[in-house]
mmCIF file with all atom_site columns, C-alpha atoms in Angstrom:
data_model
loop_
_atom_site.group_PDB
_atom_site.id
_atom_site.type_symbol
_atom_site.label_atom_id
_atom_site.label_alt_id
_atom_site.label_comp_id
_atom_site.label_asym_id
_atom_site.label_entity_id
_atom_site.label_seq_id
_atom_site.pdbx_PDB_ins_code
_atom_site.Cartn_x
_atom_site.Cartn_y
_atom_site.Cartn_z
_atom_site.occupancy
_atom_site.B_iso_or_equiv
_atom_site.pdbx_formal_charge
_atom_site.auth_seq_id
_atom_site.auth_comp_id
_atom_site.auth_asym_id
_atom_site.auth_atom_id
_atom_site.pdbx_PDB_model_num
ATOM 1   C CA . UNK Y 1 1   ? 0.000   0.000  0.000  1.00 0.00 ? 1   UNK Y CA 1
ATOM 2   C CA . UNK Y 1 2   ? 1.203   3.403  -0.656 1.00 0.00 ? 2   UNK Y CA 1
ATOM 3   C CA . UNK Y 1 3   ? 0.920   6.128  1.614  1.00 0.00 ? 3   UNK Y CA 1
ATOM 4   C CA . UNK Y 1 4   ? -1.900  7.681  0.754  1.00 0.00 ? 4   UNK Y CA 1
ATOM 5   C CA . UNK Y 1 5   ? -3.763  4.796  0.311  1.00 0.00 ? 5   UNK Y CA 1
ATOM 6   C CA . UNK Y 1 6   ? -2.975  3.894  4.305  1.00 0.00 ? 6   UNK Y CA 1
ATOM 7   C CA . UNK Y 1 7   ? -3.492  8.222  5.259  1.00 0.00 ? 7   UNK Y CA 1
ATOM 8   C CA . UNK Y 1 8   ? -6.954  7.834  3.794  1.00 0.00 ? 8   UNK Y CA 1
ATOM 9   C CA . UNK Y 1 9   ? -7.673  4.324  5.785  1.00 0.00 ? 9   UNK Y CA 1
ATOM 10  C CA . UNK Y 1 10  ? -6.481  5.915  8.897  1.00 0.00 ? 10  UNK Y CA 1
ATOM 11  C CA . UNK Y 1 11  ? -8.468  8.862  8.336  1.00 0.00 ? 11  UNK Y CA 1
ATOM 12  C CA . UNK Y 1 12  ? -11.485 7.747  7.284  1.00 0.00 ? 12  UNK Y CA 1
ATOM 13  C CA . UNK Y 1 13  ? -11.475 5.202  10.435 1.00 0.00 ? 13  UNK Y CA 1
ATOM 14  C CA . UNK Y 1 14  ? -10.147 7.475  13.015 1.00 0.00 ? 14  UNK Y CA 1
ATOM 15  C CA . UNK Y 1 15  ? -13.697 9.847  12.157 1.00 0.00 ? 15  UNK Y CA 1
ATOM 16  C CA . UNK Y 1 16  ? -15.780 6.351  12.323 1.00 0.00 ? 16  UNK Y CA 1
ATOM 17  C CA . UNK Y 1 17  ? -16.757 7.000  9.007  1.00 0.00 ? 17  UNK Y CA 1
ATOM 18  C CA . UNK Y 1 18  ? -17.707 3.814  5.894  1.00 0.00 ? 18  UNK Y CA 1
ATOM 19  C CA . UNK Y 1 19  ? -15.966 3.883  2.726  1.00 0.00 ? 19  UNK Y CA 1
ATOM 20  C CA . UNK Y 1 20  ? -19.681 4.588  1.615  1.00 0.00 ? 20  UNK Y CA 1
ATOM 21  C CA . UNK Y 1 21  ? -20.044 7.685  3.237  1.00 0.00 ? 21  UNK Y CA 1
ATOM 22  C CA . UNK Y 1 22  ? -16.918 9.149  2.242  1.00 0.00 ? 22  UNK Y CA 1
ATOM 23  C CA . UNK Y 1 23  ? -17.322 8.212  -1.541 1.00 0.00 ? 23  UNK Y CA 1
ATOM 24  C CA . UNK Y 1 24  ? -20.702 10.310 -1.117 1.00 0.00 ? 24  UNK Y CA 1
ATOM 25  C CA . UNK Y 1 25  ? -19.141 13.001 0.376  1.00 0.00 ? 25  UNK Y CA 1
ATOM 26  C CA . UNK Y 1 26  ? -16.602 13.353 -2.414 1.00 0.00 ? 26  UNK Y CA 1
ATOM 27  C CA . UNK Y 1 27  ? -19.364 12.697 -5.101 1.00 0.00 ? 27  UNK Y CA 1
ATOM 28  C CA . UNK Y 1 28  ? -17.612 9.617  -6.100 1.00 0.00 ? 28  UNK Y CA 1
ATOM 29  C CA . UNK Y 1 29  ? -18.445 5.630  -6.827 1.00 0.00 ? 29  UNK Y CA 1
ATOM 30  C CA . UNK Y 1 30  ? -17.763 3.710  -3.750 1.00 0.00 ? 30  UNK Y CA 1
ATOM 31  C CA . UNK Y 1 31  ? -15.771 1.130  -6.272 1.00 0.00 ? 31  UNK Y CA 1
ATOM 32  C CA . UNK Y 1 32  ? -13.477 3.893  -7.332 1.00 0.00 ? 32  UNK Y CA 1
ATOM 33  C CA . UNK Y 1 33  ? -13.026 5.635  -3.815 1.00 0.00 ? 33  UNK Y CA 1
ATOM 34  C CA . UNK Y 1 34  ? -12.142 2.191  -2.513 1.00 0.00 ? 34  UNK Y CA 1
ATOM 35  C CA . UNK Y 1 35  ? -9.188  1.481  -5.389 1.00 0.00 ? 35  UNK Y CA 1
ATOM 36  C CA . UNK Y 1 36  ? -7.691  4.512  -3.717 1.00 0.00 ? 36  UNK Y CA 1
ATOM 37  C CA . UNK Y 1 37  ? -7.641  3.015  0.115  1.00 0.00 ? 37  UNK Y CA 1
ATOM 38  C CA . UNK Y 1 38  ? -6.786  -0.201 -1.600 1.00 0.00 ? 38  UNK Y CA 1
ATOM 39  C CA . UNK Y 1 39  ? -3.708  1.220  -3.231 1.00 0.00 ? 39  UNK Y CA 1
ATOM 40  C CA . UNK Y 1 40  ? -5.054  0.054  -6.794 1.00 0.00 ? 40  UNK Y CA 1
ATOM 41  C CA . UNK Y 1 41  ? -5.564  3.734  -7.913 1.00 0.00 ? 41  UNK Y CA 1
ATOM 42  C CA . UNK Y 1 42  ? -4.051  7.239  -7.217 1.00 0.00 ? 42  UNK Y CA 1
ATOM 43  C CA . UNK Y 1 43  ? -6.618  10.224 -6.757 1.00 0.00 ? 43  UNK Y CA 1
ATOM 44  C CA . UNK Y 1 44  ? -5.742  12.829 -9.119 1.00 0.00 ? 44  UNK Y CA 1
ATOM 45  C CA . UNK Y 1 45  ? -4.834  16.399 -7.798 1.00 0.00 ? 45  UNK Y CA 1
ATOM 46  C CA . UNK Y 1 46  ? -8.287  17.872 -7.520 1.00 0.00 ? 46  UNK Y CA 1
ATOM 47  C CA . UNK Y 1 47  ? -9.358  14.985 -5.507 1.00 0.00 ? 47  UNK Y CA 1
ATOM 48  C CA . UNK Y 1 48  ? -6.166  15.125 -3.403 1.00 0.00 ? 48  UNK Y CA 1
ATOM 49  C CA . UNK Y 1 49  ? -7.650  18.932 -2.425 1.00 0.00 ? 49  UNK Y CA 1
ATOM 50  C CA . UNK Y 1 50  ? -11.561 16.953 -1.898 1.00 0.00 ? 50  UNK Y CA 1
ATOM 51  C CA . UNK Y 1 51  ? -9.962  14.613 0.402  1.00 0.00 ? 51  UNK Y CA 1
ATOM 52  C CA . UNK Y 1 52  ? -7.812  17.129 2.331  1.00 0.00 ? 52  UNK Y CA 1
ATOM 53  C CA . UNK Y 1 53  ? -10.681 19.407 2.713  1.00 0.00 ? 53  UNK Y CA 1
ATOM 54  C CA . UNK Y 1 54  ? -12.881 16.734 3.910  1.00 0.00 ? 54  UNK Y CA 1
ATOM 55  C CA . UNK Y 1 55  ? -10.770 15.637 6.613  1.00 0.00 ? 55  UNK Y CA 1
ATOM 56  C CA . UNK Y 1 56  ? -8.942  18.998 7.226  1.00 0.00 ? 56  UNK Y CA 1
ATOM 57  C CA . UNK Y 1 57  ? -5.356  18.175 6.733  1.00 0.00 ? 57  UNK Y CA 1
ATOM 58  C CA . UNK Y 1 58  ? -3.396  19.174 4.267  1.00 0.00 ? 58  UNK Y CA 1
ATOM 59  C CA . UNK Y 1 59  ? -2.427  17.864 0.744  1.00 0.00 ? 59  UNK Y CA 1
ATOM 60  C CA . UNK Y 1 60  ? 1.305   17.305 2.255  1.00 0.00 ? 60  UNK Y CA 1
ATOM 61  C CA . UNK Y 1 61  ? 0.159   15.108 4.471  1.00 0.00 ? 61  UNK Y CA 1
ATOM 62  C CA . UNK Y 1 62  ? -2.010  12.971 1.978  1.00 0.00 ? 62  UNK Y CA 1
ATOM 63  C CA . UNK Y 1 63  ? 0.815   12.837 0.007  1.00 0.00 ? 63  UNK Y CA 1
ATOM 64  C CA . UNK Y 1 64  ? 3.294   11.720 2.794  1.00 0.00 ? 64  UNK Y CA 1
ATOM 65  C CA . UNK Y 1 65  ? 5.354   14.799 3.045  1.00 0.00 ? 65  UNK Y CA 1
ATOM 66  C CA . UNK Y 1 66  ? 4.412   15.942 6.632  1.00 0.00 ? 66  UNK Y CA 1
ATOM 67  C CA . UNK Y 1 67  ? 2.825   14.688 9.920  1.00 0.00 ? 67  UNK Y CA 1
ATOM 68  C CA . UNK Y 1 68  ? -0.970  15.891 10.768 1.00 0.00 ? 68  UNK Y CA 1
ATOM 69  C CA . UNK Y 1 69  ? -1.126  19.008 11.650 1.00 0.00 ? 69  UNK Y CA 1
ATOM 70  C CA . UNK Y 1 70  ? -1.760  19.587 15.389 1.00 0.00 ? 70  UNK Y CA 1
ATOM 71  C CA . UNK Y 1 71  ? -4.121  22.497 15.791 1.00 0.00 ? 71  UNK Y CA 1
ATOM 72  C CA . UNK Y 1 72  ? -4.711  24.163 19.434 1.00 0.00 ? 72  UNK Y CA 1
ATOM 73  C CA . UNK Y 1 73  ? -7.874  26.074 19.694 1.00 0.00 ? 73  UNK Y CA 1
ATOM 74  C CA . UNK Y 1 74  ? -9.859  28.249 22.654 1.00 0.00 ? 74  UNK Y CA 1
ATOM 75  C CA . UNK Y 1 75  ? -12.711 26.906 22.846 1.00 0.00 ? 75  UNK Y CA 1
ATOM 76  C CA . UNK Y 1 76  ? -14.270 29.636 25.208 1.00 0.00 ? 76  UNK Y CA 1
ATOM 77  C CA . UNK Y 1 77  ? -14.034 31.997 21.904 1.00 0.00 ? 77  UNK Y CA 1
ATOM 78  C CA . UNK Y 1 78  ? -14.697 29.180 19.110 1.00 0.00 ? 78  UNK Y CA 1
ATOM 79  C CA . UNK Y 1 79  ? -16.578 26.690 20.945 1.00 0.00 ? 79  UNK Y CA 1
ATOM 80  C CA . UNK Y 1 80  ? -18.381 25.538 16.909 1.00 0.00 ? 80  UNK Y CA 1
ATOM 81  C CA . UNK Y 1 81  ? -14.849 23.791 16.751 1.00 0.00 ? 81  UNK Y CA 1
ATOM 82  C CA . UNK Y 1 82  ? -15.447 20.761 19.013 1.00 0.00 ? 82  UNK Y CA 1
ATOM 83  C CA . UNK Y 1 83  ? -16.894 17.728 16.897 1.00 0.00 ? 83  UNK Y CA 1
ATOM 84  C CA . UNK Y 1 84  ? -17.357 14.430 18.373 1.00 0.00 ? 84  UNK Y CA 1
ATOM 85  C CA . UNK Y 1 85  ? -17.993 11.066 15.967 1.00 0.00 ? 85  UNK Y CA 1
ATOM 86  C CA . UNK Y 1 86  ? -18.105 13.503 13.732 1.00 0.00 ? 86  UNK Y CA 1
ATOM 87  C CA . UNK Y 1 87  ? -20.950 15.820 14.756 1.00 0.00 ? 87  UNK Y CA 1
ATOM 88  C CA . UNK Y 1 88  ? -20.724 19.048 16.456 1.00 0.00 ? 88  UNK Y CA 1
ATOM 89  C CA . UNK Y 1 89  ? -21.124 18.973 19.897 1.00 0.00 ? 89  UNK Y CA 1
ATOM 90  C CA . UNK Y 1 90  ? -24.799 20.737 21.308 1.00 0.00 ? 90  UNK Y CA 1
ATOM 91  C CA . UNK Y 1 91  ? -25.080 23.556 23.449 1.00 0.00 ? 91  UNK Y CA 1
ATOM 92  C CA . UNK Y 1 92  ? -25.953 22.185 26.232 1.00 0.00 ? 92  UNK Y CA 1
ATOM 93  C CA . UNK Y 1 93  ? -22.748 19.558 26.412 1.00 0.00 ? 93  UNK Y CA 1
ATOM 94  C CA . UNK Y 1 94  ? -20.915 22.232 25.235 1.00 0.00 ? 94  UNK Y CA 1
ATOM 95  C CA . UNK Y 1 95  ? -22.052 24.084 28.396 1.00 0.00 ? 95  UNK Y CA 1
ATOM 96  C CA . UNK Y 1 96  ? -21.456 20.863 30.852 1.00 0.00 ? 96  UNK Y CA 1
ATOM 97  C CA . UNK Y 1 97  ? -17.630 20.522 28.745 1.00 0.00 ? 97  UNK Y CA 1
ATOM 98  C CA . UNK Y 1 98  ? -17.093 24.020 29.718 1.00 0.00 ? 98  UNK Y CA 1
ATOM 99  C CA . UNK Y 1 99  ? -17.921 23.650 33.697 1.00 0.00 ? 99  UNK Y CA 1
ATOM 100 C CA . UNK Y 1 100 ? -15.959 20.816 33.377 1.00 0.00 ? 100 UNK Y CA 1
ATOM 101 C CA . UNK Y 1 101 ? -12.796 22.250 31.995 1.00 0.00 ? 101 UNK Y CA 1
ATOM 102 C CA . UNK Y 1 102 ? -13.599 25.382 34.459 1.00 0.00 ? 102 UNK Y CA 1
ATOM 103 C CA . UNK Y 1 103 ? -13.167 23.210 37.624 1.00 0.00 ? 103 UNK Y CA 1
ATOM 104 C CA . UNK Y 1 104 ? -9.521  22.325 36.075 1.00 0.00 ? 104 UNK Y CA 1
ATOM 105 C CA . UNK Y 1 105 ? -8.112  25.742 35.253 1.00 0.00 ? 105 UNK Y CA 1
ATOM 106 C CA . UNK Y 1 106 ? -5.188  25.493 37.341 1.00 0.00 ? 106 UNK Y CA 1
#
């Protein structure tokens, strides 16, 4: 397997996601999205920008030229940042996270 064939595997399990699901999101067959994670094809370059937009990393790292990219954000002025499985988080677990995280500020 190449190394974007294994980034895409990793990725698309590490957001719980089906091969499905990501060939929809992409607008693609699942047969020819698959070829890529099975290292039979190579996305061209505008899919290469799809994919990295999809799971917000960049092309570099697709591609094998860099690690993820590590992001560190305040979520008391951005709190729309916070997914979990996926989905963003609601309000009102946003609001229990925050009294949470409150009770460790030290």
């Amino acid at each position: 397997m190449s190394d974007i064939s294994n980034r895409l595997t990793y990725l698309r399990e590490r957001q719980g996601w089906t091969k499905t699901r990501v060939a929809q999101s992409l607008g693609m067959s699942l047969q020819k999205y698959a070829n890529y994670e099975y290292g039979r094809r190579e996305p061209d370059l505008e899919t290469i920008a799809r994919i990295a937009a999809l799971y917000d990393v960049s092309t570099d790292y697709l591609l094998g030229r860099d690690s993820p990219q590590k992001q560190t954000v305040d979520l008391a002025k951005d709190p729309e940042v916070l997914l979990y499985n996926g989905h963003k988080v609601s309000a009102e677990d946003m609001e229990v996270i925050k009294a949470i995280l409150e009770r460790h500020e030290d």
